[in-house]
JSON list of C-alpha atoms in Angstrom, two decimals:
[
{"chain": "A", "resi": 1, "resn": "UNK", "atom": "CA", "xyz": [0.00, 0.00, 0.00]},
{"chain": "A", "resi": 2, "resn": "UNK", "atom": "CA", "xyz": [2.11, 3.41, -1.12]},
{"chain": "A", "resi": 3, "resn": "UNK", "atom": "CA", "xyz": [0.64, 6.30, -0.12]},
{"chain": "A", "resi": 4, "resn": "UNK", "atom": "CA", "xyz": [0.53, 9.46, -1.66]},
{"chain": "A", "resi": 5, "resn": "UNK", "atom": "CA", "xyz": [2.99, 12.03, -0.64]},
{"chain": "A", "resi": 6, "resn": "UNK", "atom": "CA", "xyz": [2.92, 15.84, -1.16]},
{"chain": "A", "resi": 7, "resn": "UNK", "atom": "CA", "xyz": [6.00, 17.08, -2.51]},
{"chain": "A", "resi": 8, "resn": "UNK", "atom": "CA", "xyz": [6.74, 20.74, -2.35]},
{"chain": "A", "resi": 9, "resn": "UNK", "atom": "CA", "xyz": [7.62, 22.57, -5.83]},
{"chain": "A", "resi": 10, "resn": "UNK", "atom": "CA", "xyz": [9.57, 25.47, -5.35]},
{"chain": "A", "resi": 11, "resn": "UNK", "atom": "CA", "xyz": [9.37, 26.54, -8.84]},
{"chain": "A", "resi": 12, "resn": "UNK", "atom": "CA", "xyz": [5.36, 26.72, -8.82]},
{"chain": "A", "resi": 13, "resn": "UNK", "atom": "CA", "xyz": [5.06, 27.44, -4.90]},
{"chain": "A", "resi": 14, "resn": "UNK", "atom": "CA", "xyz": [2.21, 24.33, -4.87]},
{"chain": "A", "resi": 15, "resn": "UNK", "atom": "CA", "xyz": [2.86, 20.78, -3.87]},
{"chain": "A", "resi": 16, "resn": "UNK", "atom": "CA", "xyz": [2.61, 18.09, -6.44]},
{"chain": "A", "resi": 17, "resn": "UNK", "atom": "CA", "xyz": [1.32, 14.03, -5.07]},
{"chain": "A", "resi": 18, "resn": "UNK", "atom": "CA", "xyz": [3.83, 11.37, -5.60]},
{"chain": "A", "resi": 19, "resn": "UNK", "atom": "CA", "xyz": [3.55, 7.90, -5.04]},
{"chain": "A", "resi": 20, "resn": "UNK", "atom": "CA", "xyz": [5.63, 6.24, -2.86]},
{"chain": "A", "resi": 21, "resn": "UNK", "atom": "CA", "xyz": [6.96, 2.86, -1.99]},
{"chain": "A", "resi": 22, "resn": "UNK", "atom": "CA", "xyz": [7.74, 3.64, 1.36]},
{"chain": "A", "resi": 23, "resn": "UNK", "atom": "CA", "xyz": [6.55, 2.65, 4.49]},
{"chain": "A", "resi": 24, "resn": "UNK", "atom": "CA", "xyz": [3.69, 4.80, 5.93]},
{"chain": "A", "resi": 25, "resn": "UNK", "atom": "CA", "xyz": [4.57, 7.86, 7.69]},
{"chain": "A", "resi": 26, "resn": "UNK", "atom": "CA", "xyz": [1.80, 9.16, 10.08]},
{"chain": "A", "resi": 27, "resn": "UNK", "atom": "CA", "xyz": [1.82, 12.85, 10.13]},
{"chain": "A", "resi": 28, "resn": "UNK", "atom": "CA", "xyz": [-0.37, 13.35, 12.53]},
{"chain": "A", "resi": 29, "resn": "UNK", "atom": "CA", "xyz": [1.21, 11.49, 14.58]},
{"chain": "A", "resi": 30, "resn": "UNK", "atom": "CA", "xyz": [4.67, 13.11, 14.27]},
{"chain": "A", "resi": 31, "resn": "UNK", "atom": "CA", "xyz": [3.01, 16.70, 14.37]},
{"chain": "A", "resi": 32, "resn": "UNK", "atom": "CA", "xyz": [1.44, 15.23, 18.16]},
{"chain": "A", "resi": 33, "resn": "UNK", "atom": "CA", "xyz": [5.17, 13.97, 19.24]},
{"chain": "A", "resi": 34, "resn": "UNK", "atom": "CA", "xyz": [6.61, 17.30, 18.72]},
{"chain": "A", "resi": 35, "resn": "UNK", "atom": "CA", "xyz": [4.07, 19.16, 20.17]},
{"chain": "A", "resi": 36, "resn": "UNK", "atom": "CA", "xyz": [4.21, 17.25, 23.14]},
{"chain": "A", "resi": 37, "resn": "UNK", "atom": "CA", "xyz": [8.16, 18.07, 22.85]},
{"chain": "A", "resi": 38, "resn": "UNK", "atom": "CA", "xyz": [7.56, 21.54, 23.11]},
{"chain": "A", "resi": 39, "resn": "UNK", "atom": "CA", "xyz": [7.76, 22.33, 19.45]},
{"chain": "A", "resi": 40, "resn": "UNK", "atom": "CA", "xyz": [4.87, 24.81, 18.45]},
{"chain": "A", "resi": 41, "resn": "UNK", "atom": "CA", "xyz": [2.12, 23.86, 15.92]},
{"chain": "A", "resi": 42, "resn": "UNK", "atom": "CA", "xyz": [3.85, 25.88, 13.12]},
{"chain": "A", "resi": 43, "resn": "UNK", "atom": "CA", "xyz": [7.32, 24.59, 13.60]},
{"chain": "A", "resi": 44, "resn": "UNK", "atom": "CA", "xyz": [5.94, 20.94, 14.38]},
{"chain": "A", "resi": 45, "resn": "UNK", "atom": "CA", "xyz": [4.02, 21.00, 11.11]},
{"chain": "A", "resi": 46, "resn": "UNK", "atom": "CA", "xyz": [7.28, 22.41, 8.94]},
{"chain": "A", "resi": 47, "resn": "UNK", "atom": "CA", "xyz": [9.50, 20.09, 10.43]},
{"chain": "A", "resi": 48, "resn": "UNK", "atom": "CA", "xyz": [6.60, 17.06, 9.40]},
{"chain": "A", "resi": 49, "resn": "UNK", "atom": "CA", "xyz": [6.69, 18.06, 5.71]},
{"chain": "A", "resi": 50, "resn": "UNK", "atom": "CA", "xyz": [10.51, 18.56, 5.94]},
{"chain": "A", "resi": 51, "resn": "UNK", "atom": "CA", "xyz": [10.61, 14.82, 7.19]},
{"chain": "A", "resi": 52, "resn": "UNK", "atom": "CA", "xyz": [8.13, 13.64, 4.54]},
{"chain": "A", "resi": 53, "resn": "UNK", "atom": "CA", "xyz": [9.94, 15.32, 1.91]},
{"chain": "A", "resi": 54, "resn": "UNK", "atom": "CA", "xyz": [12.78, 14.12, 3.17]},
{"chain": "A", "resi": 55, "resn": "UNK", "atom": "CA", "xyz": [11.30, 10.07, 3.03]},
{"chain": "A", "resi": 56, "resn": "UNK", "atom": "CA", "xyz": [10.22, 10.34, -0.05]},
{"chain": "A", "resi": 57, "resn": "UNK", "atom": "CA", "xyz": [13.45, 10.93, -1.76]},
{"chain": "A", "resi": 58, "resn": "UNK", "atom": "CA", "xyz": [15.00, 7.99, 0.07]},
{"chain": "A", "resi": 59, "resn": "UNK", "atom": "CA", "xyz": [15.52, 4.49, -1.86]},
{"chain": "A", "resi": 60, "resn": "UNK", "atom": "CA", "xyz": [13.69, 1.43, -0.93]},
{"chain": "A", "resi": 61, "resn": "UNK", "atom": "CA", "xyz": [14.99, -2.14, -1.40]},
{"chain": "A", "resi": 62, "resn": "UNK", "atom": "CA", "xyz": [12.83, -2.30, -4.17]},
{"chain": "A", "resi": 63, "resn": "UNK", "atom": "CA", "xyz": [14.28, 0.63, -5.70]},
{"chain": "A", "resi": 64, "resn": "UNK", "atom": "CA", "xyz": [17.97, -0.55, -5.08]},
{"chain": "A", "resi": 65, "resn": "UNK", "atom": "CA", "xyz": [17.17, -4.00, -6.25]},
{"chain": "A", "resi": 66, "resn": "UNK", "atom": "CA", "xyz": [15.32, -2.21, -9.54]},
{"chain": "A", "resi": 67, "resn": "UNK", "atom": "CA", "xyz": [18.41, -0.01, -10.03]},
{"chain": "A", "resi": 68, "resn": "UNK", "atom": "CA", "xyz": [20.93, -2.61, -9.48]},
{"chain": "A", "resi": 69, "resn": "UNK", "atom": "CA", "xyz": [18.50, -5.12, -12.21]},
{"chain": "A", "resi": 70, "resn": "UNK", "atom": "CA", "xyz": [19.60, -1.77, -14.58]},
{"chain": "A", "resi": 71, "resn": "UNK", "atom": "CA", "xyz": [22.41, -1.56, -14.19]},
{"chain": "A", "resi": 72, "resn": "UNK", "atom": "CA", "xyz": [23.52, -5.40, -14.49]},
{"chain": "A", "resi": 73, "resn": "UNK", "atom": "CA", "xyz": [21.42, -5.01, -17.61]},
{"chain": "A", "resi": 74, "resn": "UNK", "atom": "CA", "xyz": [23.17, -1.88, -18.76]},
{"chain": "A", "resi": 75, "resn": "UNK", "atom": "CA", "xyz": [26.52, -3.65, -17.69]},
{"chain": "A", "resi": 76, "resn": "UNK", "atom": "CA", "xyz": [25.64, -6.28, -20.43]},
{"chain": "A", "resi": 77, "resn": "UNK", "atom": "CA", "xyz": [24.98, -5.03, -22.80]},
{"chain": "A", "resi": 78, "resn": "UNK", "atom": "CA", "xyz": [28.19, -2.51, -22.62]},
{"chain": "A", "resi": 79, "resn": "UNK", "atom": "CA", "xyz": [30.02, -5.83, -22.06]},
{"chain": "A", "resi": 80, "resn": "UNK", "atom": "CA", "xyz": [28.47, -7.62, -25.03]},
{"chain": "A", "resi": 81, "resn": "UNK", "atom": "CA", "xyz": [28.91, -4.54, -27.07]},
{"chain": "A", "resi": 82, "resn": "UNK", "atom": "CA", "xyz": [32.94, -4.23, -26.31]},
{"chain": "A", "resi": 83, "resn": "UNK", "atom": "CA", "xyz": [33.21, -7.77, -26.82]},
{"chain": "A", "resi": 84, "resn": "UNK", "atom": "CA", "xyz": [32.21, -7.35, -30.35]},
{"chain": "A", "resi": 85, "resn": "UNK", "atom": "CA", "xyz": [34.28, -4.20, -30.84]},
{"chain": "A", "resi": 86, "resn": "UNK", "atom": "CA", "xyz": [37.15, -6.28, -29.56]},
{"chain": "A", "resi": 87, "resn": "UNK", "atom": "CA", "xyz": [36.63, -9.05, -32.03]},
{"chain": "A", "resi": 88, "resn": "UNK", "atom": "CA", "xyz": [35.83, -6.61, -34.55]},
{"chain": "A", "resi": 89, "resn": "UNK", "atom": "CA", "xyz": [39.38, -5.18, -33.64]},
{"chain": "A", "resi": 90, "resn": "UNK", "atom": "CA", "xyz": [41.29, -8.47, -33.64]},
{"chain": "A", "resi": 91, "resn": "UNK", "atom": "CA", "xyz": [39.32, -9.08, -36.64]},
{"chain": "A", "resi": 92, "resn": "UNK", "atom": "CA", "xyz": [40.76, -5.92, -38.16]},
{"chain": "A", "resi": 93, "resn": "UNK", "atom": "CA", "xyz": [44.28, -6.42, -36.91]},
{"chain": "A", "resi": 94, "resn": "UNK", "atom": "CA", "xyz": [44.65, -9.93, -38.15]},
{"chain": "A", "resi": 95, "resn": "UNK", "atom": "CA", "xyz": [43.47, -9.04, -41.72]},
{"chain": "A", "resi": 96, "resn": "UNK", "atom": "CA", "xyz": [46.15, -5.97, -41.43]},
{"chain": "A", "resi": 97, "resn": "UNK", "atom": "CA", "xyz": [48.95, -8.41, -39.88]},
{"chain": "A", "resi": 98, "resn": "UNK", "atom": "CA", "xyz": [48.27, -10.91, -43.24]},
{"chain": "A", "resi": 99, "resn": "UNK", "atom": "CA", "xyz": [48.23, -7.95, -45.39]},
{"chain": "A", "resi": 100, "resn": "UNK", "atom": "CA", "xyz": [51.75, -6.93, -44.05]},
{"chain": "A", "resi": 101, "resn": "UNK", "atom": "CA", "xyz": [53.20, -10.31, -44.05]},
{"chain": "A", "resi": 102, "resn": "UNK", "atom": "CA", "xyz": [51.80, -10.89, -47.68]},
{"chain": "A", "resi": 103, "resn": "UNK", "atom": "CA", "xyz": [53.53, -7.37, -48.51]},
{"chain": "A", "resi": 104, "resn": "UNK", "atom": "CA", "xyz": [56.38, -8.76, -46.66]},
{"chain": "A", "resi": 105, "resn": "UNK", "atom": "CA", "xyz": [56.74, -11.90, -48.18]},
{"chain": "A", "resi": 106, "resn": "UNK", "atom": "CA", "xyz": [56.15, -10.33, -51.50]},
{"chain": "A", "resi": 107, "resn": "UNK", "atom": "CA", "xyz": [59.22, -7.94, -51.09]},
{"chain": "A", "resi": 108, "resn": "UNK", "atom": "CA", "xyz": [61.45, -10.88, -49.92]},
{"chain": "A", "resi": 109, "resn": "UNK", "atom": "CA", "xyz": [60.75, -12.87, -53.04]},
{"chain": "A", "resi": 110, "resn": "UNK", "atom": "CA", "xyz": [61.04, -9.74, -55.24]},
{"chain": "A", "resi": 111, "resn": "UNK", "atom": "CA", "xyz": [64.78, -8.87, -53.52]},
{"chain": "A", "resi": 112, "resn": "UNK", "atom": "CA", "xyz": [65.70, -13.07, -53.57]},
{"chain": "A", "resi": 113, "resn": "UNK", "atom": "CA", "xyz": [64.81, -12.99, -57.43]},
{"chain": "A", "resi": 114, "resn": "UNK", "atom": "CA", "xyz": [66.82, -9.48, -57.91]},
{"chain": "A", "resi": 115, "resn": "UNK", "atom": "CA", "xyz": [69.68, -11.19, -55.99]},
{"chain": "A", "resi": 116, "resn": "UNK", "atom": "CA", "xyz": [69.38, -14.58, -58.08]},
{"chain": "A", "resi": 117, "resn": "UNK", "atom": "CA", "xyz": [69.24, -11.85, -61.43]},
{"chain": "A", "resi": 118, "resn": "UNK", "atom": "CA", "xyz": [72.40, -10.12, -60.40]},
{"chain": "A", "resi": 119, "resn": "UNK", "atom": "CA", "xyz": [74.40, -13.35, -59.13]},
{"chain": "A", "resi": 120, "resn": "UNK", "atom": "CA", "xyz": [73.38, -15.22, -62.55]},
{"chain": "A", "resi": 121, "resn": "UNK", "atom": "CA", "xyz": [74.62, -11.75, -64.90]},
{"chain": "A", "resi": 122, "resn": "UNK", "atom": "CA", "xyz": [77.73, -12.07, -62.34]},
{"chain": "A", "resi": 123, "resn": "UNK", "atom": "CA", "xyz": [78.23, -15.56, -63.08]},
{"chain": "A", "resi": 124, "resn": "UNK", "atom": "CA", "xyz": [77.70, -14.76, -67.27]},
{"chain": "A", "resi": 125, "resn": "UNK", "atom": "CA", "xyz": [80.27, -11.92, -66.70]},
{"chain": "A", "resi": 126, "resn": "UNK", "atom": "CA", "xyz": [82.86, -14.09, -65.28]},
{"chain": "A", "resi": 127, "resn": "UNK", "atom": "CA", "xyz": [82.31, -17.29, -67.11]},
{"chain": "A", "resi": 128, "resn": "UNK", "atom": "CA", "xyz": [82.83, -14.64, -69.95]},
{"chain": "A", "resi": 129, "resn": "UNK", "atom": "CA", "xyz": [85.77, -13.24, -68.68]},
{"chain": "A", "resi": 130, "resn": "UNK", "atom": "CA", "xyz": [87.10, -16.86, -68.14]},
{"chain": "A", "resi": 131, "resn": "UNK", "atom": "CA", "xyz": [86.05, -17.92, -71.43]},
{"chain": "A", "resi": 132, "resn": "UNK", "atom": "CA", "xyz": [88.28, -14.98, -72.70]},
{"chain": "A", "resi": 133, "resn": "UNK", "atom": "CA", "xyz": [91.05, -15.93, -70.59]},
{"chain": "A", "resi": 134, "resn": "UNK", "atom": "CA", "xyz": [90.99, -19.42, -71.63]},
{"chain": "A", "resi": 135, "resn": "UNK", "atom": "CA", "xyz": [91.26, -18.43, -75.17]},
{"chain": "A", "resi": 136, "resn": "UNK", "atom": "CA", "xyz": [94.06, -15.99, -74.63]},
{"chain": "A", "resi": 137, "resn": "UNK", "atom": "CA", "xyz": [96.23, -18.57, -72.81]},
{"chain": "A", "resi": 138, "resn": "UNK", "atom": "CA", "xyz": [95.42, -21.47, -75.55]},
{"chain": "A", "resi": 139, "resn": "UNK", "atom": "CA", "xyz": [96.46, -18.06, -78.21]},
{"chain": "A", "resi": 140, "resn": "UNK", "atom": "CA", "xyz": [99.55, -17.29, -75.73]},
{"chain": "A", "resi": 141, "resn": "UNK", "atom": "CA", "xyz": [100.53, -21.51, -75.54]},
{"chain": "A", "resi": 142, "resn": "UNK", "atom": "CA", "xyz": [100.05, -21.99, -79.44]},
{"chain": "A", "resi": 143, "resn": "UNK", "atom": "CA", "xyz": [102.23, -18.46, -79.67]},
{"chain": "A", "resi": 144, "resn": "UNK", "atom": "CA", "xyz": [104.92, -19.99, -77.80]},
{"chain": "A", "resi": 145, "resn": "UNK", "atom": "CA", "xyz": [104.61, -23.42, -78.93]},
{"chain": "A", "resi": 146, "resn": "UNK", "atom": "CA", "xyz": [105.14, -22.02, -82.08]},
{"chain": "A", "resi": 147, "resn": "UNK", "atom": "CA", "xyz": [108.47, -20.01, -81.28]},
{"chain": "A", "resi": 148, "resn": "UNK", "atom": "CA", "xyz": [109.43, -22.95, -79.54]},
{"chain": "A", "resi": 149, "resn": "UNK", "atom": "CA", "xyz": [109.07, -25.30, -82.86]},
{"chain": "A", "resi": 150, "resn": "UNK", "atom": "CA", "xyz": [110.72, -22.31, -85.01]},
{"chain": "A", "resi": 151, "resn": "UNK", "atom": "CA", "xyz": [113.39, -22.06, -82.79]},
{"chain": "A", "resi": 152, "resn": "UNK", "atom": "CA", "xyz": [113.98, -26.19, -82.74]},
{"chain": "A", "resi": 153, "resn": "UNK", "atom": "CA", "xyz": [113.46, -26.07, -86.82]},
{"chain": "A", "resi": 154, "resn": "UNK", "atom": "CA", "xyz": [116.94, -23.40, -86.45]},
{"chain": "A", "resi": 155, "resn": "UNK", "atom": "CA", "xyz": [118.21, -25.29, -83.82]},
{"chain": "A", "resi": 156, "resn": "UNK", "atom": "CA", "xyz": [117.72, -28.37, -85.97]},
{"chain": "A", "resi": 157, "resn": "UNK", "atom": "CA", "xyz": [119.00, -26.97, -89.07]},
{"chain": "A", "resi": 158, "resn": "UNK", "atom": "CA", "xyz": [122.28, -25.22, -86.87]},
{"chain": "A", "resi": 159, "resn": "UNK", "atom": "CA", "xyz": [122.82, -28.38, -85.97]},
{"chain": "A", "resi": 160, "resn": "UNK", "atom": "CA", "xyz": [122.83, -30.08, -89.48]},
{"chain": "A", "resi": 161, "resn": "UNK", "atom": "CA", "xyz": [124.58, -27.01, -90.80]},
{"chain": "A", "resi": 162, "resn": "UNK", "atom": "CA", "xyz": [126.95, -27.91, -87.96]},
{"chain": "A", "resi": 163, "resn": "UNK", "atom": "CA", "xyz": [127.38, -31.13, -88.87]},
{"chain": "A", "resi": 164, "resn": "UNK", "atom": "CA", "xyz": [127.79, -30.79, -92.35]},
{"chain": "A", "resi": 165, "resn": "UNK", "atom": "CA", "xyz": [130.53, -28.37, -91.61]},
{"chain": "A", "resi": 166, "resn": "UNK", "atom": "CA", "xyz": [132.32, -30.82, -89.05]},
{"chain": "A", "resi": 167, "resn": "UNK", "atom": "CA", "xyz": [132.27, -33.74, -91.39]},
{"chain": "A", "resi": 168, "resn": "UNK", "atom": "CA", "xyz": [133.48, -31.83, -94.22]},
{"chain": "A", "resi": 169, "resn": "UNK", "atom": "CA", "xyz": [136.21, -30.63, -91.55]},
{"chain": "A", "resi": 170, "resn": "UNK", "atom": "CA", "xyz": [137.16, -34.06, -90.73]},
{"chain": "A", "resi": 171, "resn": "UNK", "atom": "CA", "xyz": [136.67, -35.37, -93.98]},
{"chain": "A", "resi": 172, "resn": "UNK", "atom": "CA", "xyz": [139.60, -33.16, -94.61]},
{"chain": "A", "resi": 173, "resn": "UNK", "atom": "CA", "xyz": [141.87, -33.56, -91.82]},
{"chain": "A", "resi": 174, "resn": "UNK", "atom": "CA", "xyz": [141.11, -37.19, -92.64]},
{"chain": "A", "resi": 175, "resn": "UNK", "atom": "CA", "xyz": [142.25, -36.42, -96.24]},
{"chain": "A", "resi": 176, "resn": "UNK", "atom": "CA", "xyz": [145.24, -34.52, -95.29]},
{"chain": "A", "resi": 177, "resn": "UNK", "atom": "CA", "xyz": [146.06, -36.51, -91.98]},
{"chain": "A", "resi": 178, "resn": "UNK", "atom": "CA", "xyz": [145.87, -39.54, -94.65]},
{"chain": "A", "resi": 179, "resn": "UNK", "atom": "CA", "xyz": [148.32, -38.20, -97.26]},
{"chain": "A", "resi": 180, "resn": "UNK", "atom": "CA", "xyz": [151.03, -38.33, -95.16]}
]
């Protein structure tokens, strides 16, 4: 059973009725008490309404429980909502972390094949530059071989000259080492 409650407005100077779901207050009761306390009917009667105004802006239970109901509702709902802006966010930050890693991964092979282009034009450039080599030491071998089989030719034909000149020489002293 809530009873109705006159609350003062100060805006309007009149009282407005609320409904309350506080326990009964008897004001006739409480104007008696403080009368009998020596308070006079005015000031007994102000302090009343002060009380009663006072009551009905206290919570019940009921209003606490109602409240707290709210708020655990309110609590879930922000819960449930950052939940899904969290998972929207790890959603977000996974996609960007594969982007990255694809970009990553994509550089890496793009430097690896630039490395493989330069070391195979390195290895054409020397096996070139070998090649060349090669063919200037087989040119520089069959040079000297050459010189070396013109100079045995003179040699040779020195050496027949030579011959030729030392038999005819000891034909002679044979001749005149004979004629004696």
């Amino acid at each position: 059973m809530a009873p109705n409650i006159q609350k003062s407005d100060p805006a309007s100077g009149t009282r407005k009725r609320t409904a309350s779901h506080l326990p009964a207050f008897d004001t006739i009761q409480a104007v008696q008490h403080l009368k009998d306390a020596g308070f006079g009917e005015k000031q007994a009667m102000i302090m009343v309404e002060t009380l009663r105004d006072v009551q009905s802006e206290l919570a019940t239970k009921s209003n606490l429980e109602r409240t707290e109901g709210a708020l655990r509702g309110d609590m879930e709902k922000m819960e449930t909502g950052i939940r899904g802006d969290m998972e929207k966010m790890e959603t977000g930050i996974r996609g960007d972390m594969e982007k990255m890693e694809a970009g990553i991964r994509s550089d890496m092979e793009k430097m690896e094949a630039g490395i493989r282009s330069g070391m195979e034009k390195m290895e054409a450039g020397i096996r070139s530059d070998m090649e060349k080599m090669e063919f200037n030491l087989r040119a520089d071998t069959m040079a000297l071989r050459n010189e070396m089989n013109d100079r045995f030719a003179t040699l040779y034909w020195h050496l027949l000259l030579g011959a030729s000149v030392m038999t005819g020489i000891l034909g002679t002293l044979i001749t005149l080492t004979g004629a004696r």
